[in-house]
Amino acid sequence: MSGKPNANINKKKTRLYNSRTIKTQIHDSSFENKEKLNVANFLQARKFEIKSFELSQLNSKNASSTRVFQSLPRSLRRRAASHNVKRIPKRLRLRARREMSTNGGPVKKLPKGRHIYKLLASRRLLKVAGKLKAERAVLPDMKAFQAKLNLRAQYKLLSKQLKEVYESGHDRAKLNNSVGARDITGLNQLADRPMGNIKYRKRQKEFVWTPTHIWHAKRFKMMKLHGYQIPYTPTQKCFKSMNRQYKAKAVAFDTSYYCSLILNIDQEELFDEVLRRLTNKSSVSKKIKQGEKSYNDWIYIDSKQLCKGFIYANLETNSILVRVFPSVYTRLFTALQTKLEDFPTCSIHDCRFSLGSIELSGPMALSSLSKVFHFSEKLPPAILDIWGSLANIKDSGLVPIGTTFTFHIQDPRVWKRPSKFPYSLKESKSIYDIIISLSSSSSPQMISPKVIEDLFTPEGRYTSYKDQLTLKEIGRFYGNLNKQPSDISHSQIPILVSKTASQTWTVITPWYWVLPVWSRLVHVRDVKPGGIQQVYQFNFENGLASFPQDYPWLYDGWVSNDVVEQANKLKDGRLPRSQVTIEAAEGKVSTVFRAHSCDWHSLRNLHHLVKYSGLSDEKLFSRTAQFAEFLEDLERKLKTGHDVIQVARSLYKEVADPKDPVVEIYDSKNVQHVAFFNNDPTSRCENVATIVQTKIPVIQISLTLVNDGTISNNARIYINEHNSMKNHTLPSDFNMIGFVTTGGMNLNRGKCTGIATIVASKQHLDEKKIYIRNVGTTKLYLAEYKVIS
């Protein structure tokens, strides 16, 4: 069938052809003298070509863009933009609607039957919940409402309460706000989970949403972890851009999943004792005790490491705030609760769902914070000078760690855009003088007891929610150009700002004030939001370990290693038969160590067996296999290295306690550790049976490849002991001394680095060269290392 060619197809081909054409101008006077180039004439002559090149780039970019959402910059791209107009910027939506109407997409199907009945029932339920919220009524008991109730039962429950609200009239208890904000604190017990919005109740049964969950869910990959929905990483590729952002500007994290508890201790001796036990120190600094500085280091339970955390103590208000990673929180809470049982005047508050936090990392962190903070009361001149000076510097890394401020601020949403803090540094004062004064013993008082009381007490937090503005009220305020912020802003939000690391500041605020602060903070030009993956990235690039995966001697690190092993096994099992699994590839190199994780069991068994056997290097590294011989107690004789390997393999499944780590951090005060470190004969096990009950001391290191190469997680670390590797193409299992817990490309160093853990031995530390082998490969990479103290 013949006919005219489609005009649209020809038009598209022409546009594509033109986009690939760059016009040039060859004949000009600047080429007349070939030995000498006239720069001015040359640039003037090339002006036409440069413009043509720029135009060609634009044409090439737009040549294949037939829809409006295809021309958006990376930061505005959304997966649903092709079919959902709301995912496109407002000024382009009209054009997007026209394109969708002519696109000839599928006809939208309307709900029918049971589906439409469920939708109508859900609508009725939400209407009743909305009326309850408008009446400022307290929602039903959390446990009763989180039971397995169908829609009709839920509707009856809410309707009954709404009826009681109308009948009680003015005598009933009301919330002090229309948003539904309230304080959820457990007094001397763990608090109940917040129910959240009725519409999304089922999704929060097991995993609590952070205050900014809806905001993050649209832009981030989320991860269910430790009872929370945690922002994992942005949906867009951001590995390199986040590195640049961290070095030059600031990255913000919603860390409300970090759990907080508050101790109220009215006895000074007990107050001091609890602080000393938590920090495992003989004495605590006076500045930390009085609340002038915060503590940011290891937290202990019964002299055992728990995790790195944040402690803020204030002797004047008799309160201690402890903030830790969620996986260790229950153990810490139970231990402190038991400690305070004998003191009836003391109390412990579970503030997991009443205190939230935001972290900012980068040189512009404090400057960015100052653009959204609008103080509700006039600051004293001394604090104003310090805050204003620090807010104007472009590198907050100069400020000493532990520096803490407390403020009352107004609702930041009242100001439509971030604004620079209105302060100019006095000529008589230098920023270095202010930083020196912060480090001195006579630093100015920057803590307000009133703010601490409002932040650390349930009554103070609940009072801060009074008349909290709804989005509709803020929208009406924006629409009235004659109104000023002072006409609508009446909130007093207690805020605690503290420096917790070299480039990191932490903001602690009541739970329902996290989202208002966050919504304005992400509008600051120097701020980009990040997830927990970016926290790990920044720690790794700075040569710091991340909790829990880089701490295999702790319970949480041990569990994390098991989870990684199960995930890798599952991934391996899904491979088609045509592909070689990691386990099969690793089996060609090592017959002892498992491929899917850091196999600390086998490493412990092998090192103790080598010491127990007392074999010479020649017998140990011999590849010849002999017939096995057994003693009277059926214990195999260790005559060669082959015997040692076979016994090590047989001991793998003999585990005393699967949840108890078989490694422990090296302690120079421990006599057994020192004997093992110096290879003392007294550190040998009595027999093979005692090996599975003995832990092995380890040391944490950071390593860097000397030449080109790659490092992956779970990589093996070898040492060339007695030049035993020179005659072998593959390393021996007896040369192995540890594992890489985190490895990859370090953009700060421009090469691959890693965080690793090795067996504590003087012989190992004296050897300056170590070798790295990735799982399933045979190539070795030379690396240098240093011990992480």
PDB file of N, CA and C in Angstrom, residues 719-720 763-771 782-786:
ATOM      1  N   ILE A 719      49.567 -11.727  55.297  1.00  0.00           N
ATOM      2  CA  ILE A 719      50.887 -11.217  55.646  1.00  0.00           C
ATOM      3  C   ILE A 719      51.925 -12.212  55.125  1.00  0.00           C
ATOM      4  N   ASN A 720      53.044 -11.700  54.627  1.00  0.00           N
ATOM      5  CA  ASN A 720      54.096 -12.553  54.062  1.00  0.00           C
ATOM      6  C   ASN A 720      55.036 -12.982  55.182  1.00  0.00           C
ATOM      7  N   GLN A 763      54.080  -9.603  65.917  1.00  0.00           N
ATOM      8  CA  GLN A 763      54.711 -10.023  64.667  1.00  0.00           C
ATOM      9  C   GLN A 763      53.993  -9.421  63.462  1.00  0.00           C
ATOM     10  N   HIS A 764      52.661  -9.304  63.533  1.00  0.00           N
ATOM     11  CA  HIS A 764      51.891  -8.731  62.435  1.00  0.00           C
ATOM     12  C   HIS A 764      52.126  -7.232  62.326  1.00  0.00           C
ATOM     13  N   LEU A 765      52.156  -6.543  63.467  1.00  0.00           N
ATOM     14  CA  LEU A 765      52.321  -5.090  63.444  1.00  0.00           C
ATOM     15  C   LEU A 765      53.732  -4.685  63.037  1.00  0.00           C
ATOM     16  N   ASP A 766      54.717  -5.554  63.285  1.00  0.00           N
ATOM     17  CA  ASP A 766      56.088  -5.243  62.864  1.00  0.00           C
ATOM     18  C   ASP A 766      56.238  -5.341  61.349  1.00  0.00           C
ATOM     19  N   GLU A 767      55.382  -6.137  60.724  1.00  0.00           N
ATOM     20  CA  GLU A 767      55.415  -6.283  59.261  1.00  0.00           C
ATOM     21  C   GLU A 767      54.706  -5.089  58.631  1.00  0.00           C
ATOM     22  N   LYS A 768      55.409  -4.307  57.865  1.00  0.00           N
ATOM     23  CA  LYS A 768      54.850  -3.070  57.308  1.00  0.00           C
ATOM     24  C   LYS A 768      53.979  -3.306  56.076  1.00  0.00           C
ATOM     25  N   LYS A 769      54.146  -4.450  55.430  1.00  0.00           N
ATOM     26  CA  LYS A 769      53.398  -4.714  54.200  1.00  0.00           C
ATOM     27  C   LYS A 769      52.340  -5.790  54.449  1.00  0.00           C
ATOM     28  N   ILE A 770      51.152  -5.526  53.952  1.00  0.00           N
ATOM     29  CA  ILE A 770      50.098  -6.537  53.979  1.00  0.00           C
ATOM     30  C   ILE A 770      49.525  -6.672  52.568  1.00  0.00           C
ATOM     31  N   TYR A 771      48.822  -7.753  52.324  1.00  0.00           N
ATOM     32  CA  TYR A 771      48.266  -8.029  51.000  1.00  0.00           C
ATOM     33  C   TYR A 771      46.755  -8.230  51.123  1.00  0.00           C
ATOM     34  N   LEU A 782      49.071  -5.043  47.134  1.00  0.00           N
ATOM     35  CA  LEU A 782      49.917  -4.579  48.234  1.00  0.00           C
ATOM     36  C   LEU A 782      49.283  -3.356  48.881  1.00  0.00           C
ATOM     37  N   ALA A 783      49.291  -3.308  50.219  1.00  0.00           N
ATOM     38  CA  ALA A 783      48.651  -2.201  50.935  1.00  0.00           C
ATOM     39  C   ALA A 783      49.497  -1.797  52.130  1.00  0.00           C
ATOM     40  N   GLU A 784      49.314  -0.543  52.531  1.00  0.00           N
ATOM     41  CA  GLU A 784      49.918  -0.050  53.779  1.00  0.00           C
ATOM     42  C   GLU A 784      48.786   0.281  54.747  1.00  0.00           C
ATOM     43  N   TYR A 785      49.085   0.259  56.041  1.00  0.00           N
ATOM     44  CA  TYR A 785      48.007   0.420  57.018  1.00  0.00           C
ATOM     45  C   TYR A 785      48.488   1.191  58.239  1.00  0.00           C
ATOM     46  N   LYS A 786      47.519   1.643  59.024  1.00  0.00           N
ATOM     47  CA  LYS A 786      47.800   2.247  60.329  1.00  0.00           C
ATOM     48  C   LYS A 786      46.701   1.842  61.303  1.00  0.00           C
TER      49      LYS A 786
END
